[in-house]
mmCIF file of C-alpha atoms in Angstrom:
data_model
loop_
_atom_site.group_PDB
_atom_site.id
_atom_site.type_symbol
_atom_site.label_atom_id
_atom_site.label_comp_id
_atom_site.label_asym_id
_atom_site.label_seq_id
_atom_site.Cartn_x
_atom_site.Cartn_y
_atom_site.Cartn_z
ATOM 1 C CA MET A 104 27.200 40.336 -12.734
ATOM 2 C CA TYR A 105 28.525 37.499 -10.588
ATOM 3 C CA LEU A 106 25.100 37.097 -8.935
ATOM 4 C CA LYS A 107 23.407 36.982 -12.334
ATOM 5 C CA ARG A 108 25.772 34.201 -13.515
ATOM 6 C CA GLN A 109 25.040 32.229 -10.331
ATOM 7 C CA VAL A 110 21.279 32.464 -10.905
ATOM 8 C CA LEU A 111 21.651 31.318 -14.503
ATOM 9 C CA PHE A 112 23.873 28.432 -13.431
ATOM 10 C CA LEU A 113 21.346 27.267 -10.819
ATOM 11 C CA ALA A 114 18.558 27.512 -13.379
ATOM 12 C CA PHE A 115 20.654 25.382 -15.761
ATOM 13 C CA LEU A 116 21.191 22.747 -13.066
ATOM 14 C CA CYS A 117 17.505 22.664 -12.221
ATOM 15 C CA ALA A 118 16.492 22.339 -15.855
ATOM 16 C CA PHE A 119 18.750 19.365 -16.505
ATOM 17 C CA GLY A 120 19.429 17.818 -13.126
ATOM 18 C CA CYS A 121 16.053 18.151 -11.389
ATOM 19 C CA ASN A 122 13.949 17.087 -14.349
ATOM 20 C CA SER A 123 16.045 14.003 -15.049
ATOM 21 C CA ALA A 124 15.118 12.676 -11.596
ATOM 22 C CA THR A 125 11.391 12.836 -12.467
ATOM 23 C CA GLN A 126 11.532 11.397 -15.957
ATOM 24 C CA ASP A 127 10.506 7.926 -17.085
ATOM 25 C CA ALA A 128 13.766 6.092 -17.879
ATOM 26 C CA ASN A 129 12.143 4.252 -20.811
ATOM 27 C CA THR A 130 10.201 7.071 -22.467
ATOM 28 C CA SER A 131 11.967 10.206 -21.125
ATOM 29 C CA LYS A 132 8.493 11.567 -20.354
ATOM 30 C CA PRO A 133 8.057 13.430 -17.053
ATOM 31 C CA ILE A 134 6.652 11.558 -14.061
ATOM 32 C CA PRO A 135 4.007 13.663 -12.279
ATOM 33 C CA ASP A 136 4.357 14.601 -8.618
ATOM 34 C CA SER A 137 0.788 13.430 -8.051
ATOM 35 C CA LEU A 138 -1.094 10.919 -10.153
ATOM 36 C CA ILE A 139 -4.640 11.792 -11.241
ATOM 37 C CA VAL A 140 -7.347 9.255 -10.379
ATOM 38 C CA HIS A 141 -10.323 9.990 -12.620
ATOM 39 C CA THR A 142 -14.035 9.408 -12.045
ATOM 40 C CA GLY A 143 -16.778 8.783 -14.573
ATOM 41 C CA THR A 144 -18.441 5.898 -16.356
ATOM 42 C CA PHE A 145 -16.731 2.657 -17.304
ATOM 43 C CA GLU A 146 -17.513 3.339 -20.956
ATOM 44 C CA LYS A 147 -15.787 6.732 -20.726
ATOM 45 C CA ALA A 148 -12.783 5.128 -19.020
ATOM 46 C CA LEU A 149 -12.442 2.464 -21.742
ATOM 47 C CA LYS A 150 -12.737 5.057 -24.496
ATOM 48 C CA GLU A 151 -10.127 7.327 -22.917
ATOM 49 C CA ALA A 152 -7.724 4.431 -22.314
ATOM 50 C CA GLY A 153 -8.060 3.293 -25.918
ATOM 51 C CA ALA A 154 -7.567 6.797 -27.310
ATOM 52 C CA SER A 155 -4.398 7.292 -25.240
ATOM 53 C CA SER A 156 -3.123 3.716 -25.825
ATOM 54 C CA LYS A 157 -2.876 3.183 -22.070
ATOM 55 C CA HIS A 158 -3.868 0.287 -19.883
ATOM 56 C CA LEU A 159 -6.852 1.024 -17.657
ATOM 57 C CA VAL A 160 -6.826 0.460 -13.890
ATOM 58 C CA THR A 161 -10.317 0.573 -12.390
ATOM 59 C CA ILE A 162 -10.340 0.782 -8.586
ATOM 60 C CA LEU A 163 -13.575 -0.481 -7.006
ATOM 61 C CA SER A 164 -14.058 1.330 -3.723
ATOM 62 C CA LYS A 165 -16.705 2.306 -1.195
ATOM 63 C CA LYS A 166 -17.288 4.976 1.440
ATOM 64 C CA ASP A 167 -16.077 4.597 5.034
ATOM 65 C CA CYS A 168 -13.448 2.092 3.928
ATOM 66 C CA PRO A 169 -9.991 2.837 5.451
ATOM 67 C CA PRO A 170 -8.137 0.370 3.137
ATOM 68 C CA CYS A 171 -9.788 2.088 0.155
ATOM 69 C CA GLU A 172 -8.532 5.469 1.333
ATOM 70 C CA ILE A 173 -5.047 4.053 1.893
ATOM 71 C CA LEU A 174 -4.924 2.617 -1.629
ATOM 72 C CA GLN A 175 -6.159 5.830 -3.247
ATOM 73 C CA GLU A 176 -3.521 7.885 -1.460
ATOM 74 C CA TYR A 177 -0.833 5.337 -2.309
ATOM 75 C CA VAL A 178 -1.763 5.362 -6.000
ATOM 76 C CA LYS A 179 -1.763 9.161 -6.152
ATOM 77 C CA LYS A 180 1.464 9.848 -4.247
ATOM 78 C CA ASP A 181 3.844 6.872 -4.195
ATOM 79 C CA PHE A 182 6.612 6.898 -6.787
ATOM 80 C CA ALA A 183 6.278 3.119 -7.239
ATOM 81 C CA ILE A 184 2.895 3.806 -8.897
ATOM 82 C CA ARG A 185 3.480 7.316 -10.298
ATOM 83 C CA ARG A 186 6.297 5.988 -12.472
ATOM 84 C CA TYR A 187 3.630 4.153 -14.510
ATOM 85 C CA ALA A 188 1.658 7.324 -15.259
ATOM 86 C CA ASN A 189 2.636 7.100 -18.938
ATOM 87 C CA ASP A 190 1.458 3.497 -19.227
ATOM 88 C CA TYR A 191 -1.754 3.474 -17.205
ATOM 89 C CA LEU A 192 -4.952 5.449 -16.792
ATOM 90 C CA PHE A 193 -6.512 5.233 -13.307
ATOM 91 C CA TYR A 194 -10.259 5.412 -12.632
ATOM 92 C CA LEU A 195 -12.138 5.203 -9.338
ATOM 93 C CA PHE A 196 -15.620 3.661 -9.076
ATOM 94 C CA GLU A 197 -17.453 3.830 -5.768
ATOM 95 C CA GLU A 198 -20.082 1.389 -4.565
ATOM 96 C CA GLY A 199 -23.533 2.330 -5.831
ATOM 97 C CA SER A 200 -22.269 3.735 -9.141
ATOM 98 C CA SER A 201 -23.242 2.570 -12.621
ATOM 99 C CA SER A 202 -20.205 0.279 -12.589
ATOM 100 C CA ASN A 203 -21.680 -2.132 -10.012
ATOM 101 C CA TRP A 204 -21.949 -4.727 -12.758
ATOM 102 C CA LEU A 205 -18.155 -5.047 -12.554
ATOM 103 C CA ASN A 206 -18.479 -6.388 -9.001
ATOM 104 C CA GLN A 207 -21.198 -8.767 -10.190
ATOM 105 C CA CYS A 208 -19.350 -9.943 -13.284
ATOM 106 C CA PHE A 209 -16.090 -10.635 -11.442
ATOM 107 C CA TYR A 210 -17.750 -11.839 -8.206
ATOM 108 C CA ILE A 211 -16.126 -9.096 -6.112
ATOM 109 C CA THR A 212 -17.491 -8.208 -2.680
ATOM 110 C CA ALA A 213 -14.327 -6.847 -1.030
ATOM 111 C CA SER A 214 -13.037 -3.296 -1.315
ATOM 112 C CA PRO A 215 -10.715 -2.094 -2.593
ATOM 113 C CA THR A 216 -10.174 -4.213 -5.681
ATOM 114 C CA ALA A 217 -8.394 -3.105 -8.850
ATOM 115 C CA ILE A 218 -9.225 -4.514 -12.291
ATOM 116 C CA ILE A 219 -6.765 -3.926 -15.117
ATOM 117 C CA PHE A 220 -7.759 -3.786 -18.787
ATOM 118 C CA SER A 221 -5.655 -3.502 -21.933
ATOM 119 C CA PRO A 222 -5.882 -0.410 -24.180
ATOM 120 C CA LYS A 223 -8.254 -2.483 -26.341
ATOM 121 C CA GLY A 224 -10.544 -3.080 -23.373
ATOM 122 C CA GLU A 225 -9.575 -6.707 -22.736
ATOM 123 C CA LEU A 226 -9.355 -7.996 -19.161
ATOM 124 C CA GLU A 227 -5.742 -8.369 -18.043
ATOM 125 C CA THR A 228 -5.867 -9.158 -14.321
ATOM 126 C CA ILE A 229 -7.326 -8.367 -10.897
ATOM 127 C CA ILE A 230 -5.576 -7.087 -7.760
ATOM 128 C CA SER A 231 -7.418 -7.695 -4.503
ATOM 129 C CA GLY A 232 -6.852 -5.400 -1.534
ATOM 130 C CA ALA A 233 -4.554 -2.465 -0.845
ATOM 131 C CA ARG A 234 -1.343 -4.479 -1.040
ATOM 132 C CA LYS A 235 1.639 -2.239 -1.640
ATOM 133 C CA ASP A 236 3.913 -5.254 -2.042
ATOM 134 C CA ILE A 237 1.943 -6.549 -5.037
ATOM 135 C CA PHE A 238 0.428 -3.531 -6.807
ATOM 136 C CA PRO A 239 3.551 -2.145 -8.582
ATOM 137 C CA LYS A 240 4.791 -5.659 -9.379
ATOM 138 C CA VAL A 241 1.555 -6.471 -11.161
ATOM 139 C CA LEU A 242 1.632 -3.179 -13.085
ATOM 140 C CA GLU A 243 5.139 -4.041 -14.294
ATOM 141 C CA ALA A 244 4.104 -7.624 -15.086
ATOM 142 C CA VAL A 245 1.215 -6.461 -17.280
ATOM 143 C CA ILE A 246 3.556 -4.191 -19.271
ATOM 144 C CA SER A 247 6.201 -6.915 -19.657
ATOM 145 C CA LYS A 248 3.614 -9.710 -20.211
ATOM 146 C CA ASP A 249 4.985 -11.679 -17.263
ATOM 147 C CA THR A 250 2.040 -14.004 -16.694
ATOM 148 C CA GLY A 251 3.707 -15.569 -13.669
ATOM 149 C CA ALA A 252 3.547 -12.309 -11.703
ATOM 150 C CA MET A 253 0.523 -10.814 -13.449
ATOM 151 C CA TYR A 254 -1.977 -12.974 -11.561
ATOM 152 C CA SER A 255 -0.258 -12.964 -8.158
ATOM 153 C CA GLY A 256 -2.963 -10.748 -6.626
ATOM 154 C CA SER A 257 -5.949 -12.200 -8.479
ATOM 155 C CA ARG A 258 -8.530 -13.193 -5.888
ATOM 156 C CA THR A 259 -12.267 -12.638 -5.523
ATOM 157 C CA ARG A 260 -15.048 -14.475 -3.681
ATOM 158 C CA ALA A 261 -14.572 -17.407 -6.055
ATOM 159 C CA ASP A 262 -12.951 -20.619 -4.857
ATOM 160 C CA ILE A 263 -10.331 -20.356 -7.593
ATOM 161 C CA GLU A 264 -7.639 -17.721 -8.003
ATOM 162 C CA GLY A 265 -4.765 -16.627 -10.207
ATOM 163 C CA ALA A 266 -4.746 -17.562 -13.891
ATOM 164 C CA ALA A 267 -7.672 -19.990 -13.482
ATOM 165 C CA LEU A 268 -9.858 -17.220 -12.045
ATOM 166 C CA ILE A 269 -8.955 -14.765 -14.806
ATOM 167 C CA SER A 270 -9.711 -17.409 -17.449
ATOM 168 C CA VAL A 271 -13.252 -17.853 -16.088
ATOM 169 C CA VAL A 272 -14.195 -14.231 -15.415
ATOM 170 C CA ARG A 273 -12.635 -13.065 -18.702
ATOM 171 C CA LYS A 274 -15.283 -15.073 -20.554
ATOM 172 C CA SER A 275 -18.041 -13.577 -18.396
ATOM 173 C CA TYR A 276 -16.697 -10.119 -19.146
ATOM 174 C CA GLN A 277 -16.524 -10.794 -22.902
ATOM 175 C CA ALA A 278 -20.074 -12.146 -22.855
ATOM 176 C CA GLN A 279 -21.196 -9.009 -20.987
ATOM 177 C CA GLN A 280 -19.537 -6.696 -23.508
ATOM 178 C CA TYR A 281 -20.948 -8.600 -26.497
ATOM 179 C CA GLU A 282 -24.321 -9.586 -25.081
ATOM 180 C CA LYS A 283 -26.019 -10.099 -28.443
ATOM 181 C CA ASP A 284 -23.132 -11.956 -30.084
ATOM 182 C CA THR A 285 -24.059 -15.659 -29.950
ATOM 183 C CA SER A 286 -20.468 -16.706 -30.722
ATOM 184 C CA PHE A 287 -19.556 -16.091 -27.064
ATOM 185 C CA THR A 288 -22.177 -18.523 -25.732
ATOM 186 C CA ALA A 289 -20.051 -21.645 -26.169
ATOM 187 C CA ALA A 290 -17.068 -20.039 -24.413
ATOM 188 C CA LEU A 291 -19.336 -18.945 -21.574
ATOM 189 C CA GLU A 292 -20.653 -22.502 -21.194
ATOM 190 C CA GLN A 293 -17.042 -23.719 -20.968
ATOM 191 C CA ALA A 294 -16.368 -21.150 -18.239
ATOM 192 C CA HIS A 295 -19.488 -22.259 -16.375
ATOM 193 C CA ALA A 296 -18.348 -25.881 -16.601
ATOM 194 C CA GLN A 297 -14.892 -24.873 -15.345
ATOM 195 C CA TYR A 298 -16.203 -22.836 -12.412
ATOM 196 C CA PRO A 299 -19.950 -22.201 -12.046
ATOM 197 C CA TYR A 300 -21.042 -19.133 -10.110
ATOM 198 C CA PHE A 301 -24.211 -17.060 -10.149
ATOM 199 C CA TYR A 302 -23.207 -14.562 -12.819
ATOM 200 C CA ASN A 303 -22.123 -16.906 -15.604
ATOM 201 C CA ALA A 304 -25.273 -19.029 -15.056
ATOM 202 C CA TYR A 305 -27.337 -15.804 -15.111
ATOM 203 C CA GLN A 306 -25.666 -14.708 -18.358
ATOM 204 C CA LEU A 307 -26.344 -18.069 -20.006
ATOM 205 C CA SER A 308 -29.992 -17.948 -18.954
ATOM 206 C CA LYS A 309 -30.390 -14.460 -20.432
ATOM 207 C CA ARG A 310 -28.579 -15.439 -23.636
ATOM 208 C CA TYR A 311 -30.720 -18.505 -24.236
ATOM 209 C CA ALA A 312 -33.860 -16.508 -23.505
ATOM 210 C CA LEU A 313 -32.833 -13.978 -26.195
ATOM 211 C CA GLN A 314 -32.149 -16.859 -28.581
ATOM 212 C CA GLY A 315 -35.605 -18.302 -27.951
ATOM 213 C CA ASP A 316 -34.395 -21.465 -26.190
ATOM 214 C CA SER A 317 -36.711 -21.430 -23.181
ATOM 215 C CA VAL A 318 -35.609 -24.887 -21.973
ATOM 216 C CA LYS A 319 -31.961 -23.883 -21.549
ATOM 217 C CA ALA A 320 -32.958 -20.443 -20.286
ATOM 218 C CA ARG A 321 -34.954 -22.035 -17.457
ATOM 219 C CA LEU A 322 -32.233 -24.598 -16.794
ATOM 220 C CA PHE A 323 -29.574 -21.943 -16.206
ATOM 221 C CA ALA A 324 -31.991 -19.741 -14.262
ATOM 222 C CA GLU A 325 -32.413 -22.624 -11.820
ATOM 223 C CA LYS A 326 -28.647 -23.123 -11.703
ATOM 224 C CA ALA A 327 -28.155 -19.410 -10.970
ATOM 225 C CA LEU A 328 -30.677 -19.395 -8.118
ATOM 226 C CA ALA A 329 -29.000 -22.453 -6.599
ATOM 227 C CA HIS A 330 -26.039 -20.184 -5.754
ATOM 228 C CA ASN A 331 -27.353 -18.765 -2.490
ATOM 229 C CA SER A 332 -24.373 -18.086 -0.230
ATOM 230 C CA PRO A 333 -24.676 -14.820 1.764
ATOM 231 C CA PRO A 334 -22.249 -12.900 -0.529
ATOM 232 C CA GLU A 335 -24.175 -14.060 -3.603
ATOM 233 C CA LEU A 336 -27.521 -13.161 -2.055
ATOM 234 C CA MET A 337 -26.140 -9.673 -1.341
ATOM 235 C CA LEU A 338 -24.391 -9.100 -4.654
ATOM 236 C CA TYR A 339 -27.047 -10.449 -7.001
ATOM 237 C CA GLN A 340 -30.361 -9.489 -5.355
ATOM 238 C CA SER A 341 -31.909 -7.689 -8.319
ATOM 239 C CA LEU A 342 -30.576 -10.273 -10.788
ATOM 240 C CA ARG A 343 -32.036 -13.093 -8.706
ATOM 241 C CA ASN A 344 -35.447 -11.469 -9.081
ATOM 242 C CA GLU A 345 -34.948 -11.495 -12.855
ATOM 243 C CA MET A 346 -34.306 -15.234 -12.721
ATOM 244 C CA LYS A 347 -37.386 -15.784 -10.546
ATOM 245 C CA THR A 348 -39.491 -13.864 -13.060
ATOM 246 C CA LEU A 349 -38.085 -15.935 -15.914
ATOM 247 C CA LEU A 350 -39.058 -19.148 -14.106
ATOM 248 C CA HIS A 351 -42.401 -17.807 -12.854
ATOM 249 C CA PRO A 352 -43.773 -15.039 -15.111
ATOM 250 C CA ASP A 353 -46.415 -14.130 -12.515
ATOM 251 C CA TYR A 354 -43.756 -13.525 -9.827
ATOM 252 C CA ASP A 355 -44.204 -10.087 -8.250
ATOM 253 C CA ALA A 356 -41.386 -8.956 -5.964
ATOM 254 C CA THR A 357 -43.538 -6.165 -4.515
ATOM 255 C CA LYS A 358 -45.836 -8.759 -2.939
ATOM 256 C CA GLU A 359 -42.990 -10.466 -1.060
ATOM 257 C CA PRO A 360 -41.741 -9.649 2.462
ATOM 258 C CA HIS A 361 -39.196 -6.838 2.557
ATOM 259 C CA ILE A 362 -36.816 -6.144 5.429
ATOM 260 C CA THR A 363 -35.963 -2.509 6.219
ATOM 261 C CA PHE A 364 -33.477 -1.439 8.894
ATOM 262 C CA ALA A 365 -33.571 1.910 10.659
ATOM 263 C CA HIS A 366 -29.751 1.865 10.398
ATOM 264 C CA ASN A 367 -27.551 -0.651 8.566
ATOM 265 C CA HIS A 368 -24.298 0.913 9.747
ATOM 266 C CA LEU A 369 -23.394 1.974 13.283
ATOM 267 C CA ASP A 370 -20.330 3.859 14.496
ATOM 268 C CA LEU A 371 -19.758 3.161 18.193
ATOM 269 C CA GLY A 372 -17.049 5.789 18.535
ATOM 270 C CA ALA A 373 -14.224 5.297 21.064
ATOM 271 C CA PHE A 374 -14.507 3.311 24.290
ATOM 272 C CA PRO A 375 -12.223 1.467 26.774
ATOM 273 C CA VAL A 376 -10.845 -2.034 26.274
ATOM 274 C CA GLN A 377 -12.523 -4.944 28.100
ATOM 275 C CA GLN A 378 -15.872 -3.167 27.907
ATOM 276 C CA LYS A 379 -18.782 -4.991 26.295
ATOM 277 C CA LYS A 380 -20.825 -3.011 23.819
ATOM 278 C CA GLU A 381 -24.473 -3.840 23.200
ATOM 279 C CA ILE A 382 -25.978 -2.756 19.909
ATOM 280 C CA VAL A 383 -29.575 -2.898 18.691
ATOM 281 C CA PHE A 384 -30.565 -2.929 15.021
ATOM 282 C CA THR A 385 -34.282 -2.180 14.580
ATOM 283 C CA LEU A 386 -35.964 -3.743 11.560
ATOM 284 C CA LYS A 387 -39.416 -3.584 10.002
ATOM 285 C CA ASN A 388 -41.262 -5.806 7.541
ATOM 286 C CA THR A 389 -42.226 -3.269 4.863
ATOM 287 C CA GLY A 390 -43.433 -6.005 2.518
ATOM 288 C CA HIS A 391 -46.758 -7.772 2.073
ATOM 289 C CA LYS A 392 -46.056 -11.275 3.416
ATOM 290 C CA PRO A 393 -44.744 -12.531 6.798
ATOM 291 C CA LEU A 394 -40.993 -12.024 7.225
ATOM 292 C CA ARG A 395 -38.889 -14.889 8.562
ATOM 293 C CA LEU A 396 -35.271 -14.436 9.611
ATOM 294 C CA LYS A 397 -33.293 -17.558 8.744
ATOM 295 C CA ASP A 398 -29.843 -16.738 10.092
ATOM 296 C CA VAL A 399 -27.472 -13.969 11.135
ATOM 297 C CA ILE A 400 -23.895 -14.711 10.107
ATOM 298 C CA VAL A 401 -21.206 -12.686 11.906
ATOM 299 C CA SER A 402 -17.667 -11.853 10.830
ATOM 300 C CA CYS A 403 -16.019 -12.595 14.187
ATOM 301 C CA SER A 404 -16.532 -14.776 17.248
ATOM 302 C CA CYS A 405 -16.228 -11.528 19.225
ATOM 303 C CA LEU A 406 -19.711 -10.627 17.976
ATOM 304 C CA SER A 407 -22.742 -12.473 19.375
ATOM 305 C CA VAL A 408 -26.291 -11.864 18.144
ATOM 306 C CA GLU A 409 -29.898 -12.585 19.051
ATOM 307 C CA TRP A 410 -32.741 -12.264 16.554
ATOM 308 C CA PRO A 411 -36.522 -12.923 16.370
ATOM 309 C CA ARG A 412 -37.307 -16.585 15.735
ATOM 310 C CA LYS A 413 -40.985 -16.014 14.996
ATOM 311 C CA ASN A 414 -42.437 -14.621 11.787
ATOM 312 C CA ILE A 415 -42.808 -10.842 11.650
ATOM 313 C CA PRO A 416 -46.130 -9.811 10.057
ATOM 314 C CA PRO A 417 -46.279 -7.052 7.407
ATOM 315 C CA GLY A 418 -45.961 -3.635 9.051
ATOM 316 C CA SER A 419 -44.513 -5.056 12.269
ATOM 317 C CA SER A 420 -41.033 -4.496 13.692
ATOM 318 C CA GLY A 421 -38.355 -6.504 15.449
ATOM 319 C CA GLU A 422 -34.844 -6.179 16.840
ATOM 320 C CA ILE A 423 -31.478 -7.807 16.288
ATOM 321 C CA LYS A 424 -29.385 -7.456 19.419
ATOM 322 C CA ALA A 425 -25.620 -7.701 19.093
ATOM 323 C CA THR A 426 -22.941 -7.787 21.777
ATOM 324 C CA TYR A 427 -19.374 -6.902 20.898
ATOM 325 C CA ASN A 428 -16.747 -8.344 23.260
ATOM 326 C CA ILE A 429 -13.565 -6.310 23.079
ATOM 327 C CA SER A 430 -10.259 -7.948 23.925
ATOM 328 C CA LYS A 431 -7.656 -5.603 22.426
ATOM 329 C CA ALA A 432 -7.149 -1.963 21.551
ATOM 330 C CA GLY A 433 -7.400 -0.542 18.051
ATOM 331 C CA SER A 434 -9.916 0.258 15.335
ATOM 332 C CA PHE A 435 -12.404 -2.400 14.258
ATOM 333 C CA ASN A 436 -14.945 -2.910 11.510
ATOM 334 C CA GLN A 437 -17.192 -5.973 11.957
ATOM 335 C CA TYR A 438 -20.244 -7.060 10.018
ATOM 336 C CA ALA A 439 -23.193 -9.426 10.023
ATOM 337 C CA TYR A 440 -25.253 -10.865 7.165
ATOM 338 C CA VAL A 441 -28.974 -11.069 7.925
ATOM 339 C CA ILE A 442 -30.491 -13.913 5.890
ATOM 340 C CA SER A 443 -34.279 -13.999 5.485
ATOM 341 C CA ASN A 444 -37.125 -14.941 3.159
ATOM 342 C CA ALA A 445 -37.437 -11.286 2.093
ATOM 343 C CA VAL A 446 -37.036 -10.144 -1.483
ATOM 344 C CA ASN A 447 -33.819 -8.500 -0.225
ATOM 345 C CA SER A 448 -32.787 -11.850 1.218
ATOM 346 C CA ALA A 449 -29.345 -10.804 2.515
ATOM 347 C CA GLU A 450 -28.775 -7.507 4.276
ATOM 348 C CA LEU A 451 -25.402 -6.337 5.540
ATOM 349 C CA LEU A 452 -25.058 -4.740 8.974
ATOM 350 C CA THR A 453 -21.742 -3.125 9.909
ATOM 351 C CA ILE A 454 -20.330 -1.994 13.232
ATOM 352 C CA LYS A 455 -17.210 0.113 13.536
ATOM 353 C CA GLY A 456 -15.396 1.960 16.289
ATOM 354 C CA ARG A 457 -12.139 2.294 18.176
ATOM 355 C CA VAL A 458 -11.037 0.684 21.416
ATOM 356 C CA ASN A 459 -8.642 2.810 23.488
#
C-alpha cells in the first residue's frame, strides 16, 4: 500500500511539476522537446501559416553547408527557439527547389538565410547566417513589434541593410505575389529608385511588357542587364536570358557558348598544414560559339588560379589550375567565380577540405 501511494505521488509530481517546466509562460501550451522543420512548397507553407495564425520562418539552405546544418540543429533542439513553437511555423527550402525565386527576389546568395513572414503572408524581416545571438532576439522582436531589433540581422548581397533593405525587398516581394496587379508598379518604381538591383528592374520590365509599354519594358531590361556583378550573373542567369530576348527577339541562347565543368565542387579531404594543394578544374565549351574566359575571382588570397587566355572553340576543352596555400589547421571552404562570355556567364567552383 505504501509503495502504491509513493507511485501515485510521483505521478502527481510529474504531471504538475514536469509539465510546467515545458509550458509556454504566455499561452500555457506545451513546448515540444524537438521542433519540427517542415519541407514543401512556399505556397503550402504560406497557406499552413495562415490557417494556424502563425508567423512563417523559411530557412534557405543548401547541401554540403556546415553552417546550414548547425542552424537546422539549433532550430530543432535549442530551447531559445523551441519556446516559439506556438508562434512560428518553420520551413526548410534547399537550393535547387521551386523556392529559388526567394533568393532572386531578396538578392540572397549566402546560406543559411531565414526569411520571416506574417500569418497573412507579408514580409517581416530577414536573418542572415546561423547567428545564435540574433535569431531568438529577432523572433521575439517580430512578436512584440520591436522594429529596432527586428531588422538587426537583415543583410543580403545588397549594399543596404536593416530597415532600408526590408523596405526595398518588401516591394519586390509584393510585386512578385501580385504580378498582374498594376497598382504595385508605382511602389516598385520607388523601390528601384531607392535601391536598384537586377530583380526590381527585371520585374518592372516584365510588368511594362504585360501592360503593352514596350519603351519602358526595354528601358528596364537594359537597366537589369547592367547589373553584372559575379553574384548577380550567378543568381539571375535564366532571367538575364529573358531580358536579352525582350531586347532582341531573335536571341537564341542555344547558339551561344556554354561552359561545362567536369566537376564544379572538389573535396580535397584531409592533409598536413604548410602543404600546397594543386587542383585542376576541366572545362569544355559545349556551346556553338567560341568561349572566352574573362576572369576568375577567388574568395581568398590563399587561392591562386591560372586559366586559358585564348578563345576555346566549340567542342574543345581547357583547364583552370588552382593552388591552395595552407597556413593554418582547420576546415576550409573556398570558392571561385568563373566569368565568361558563355550563356551561363558565371559559374561557381568550390574547394573544401581539412588541414590537420
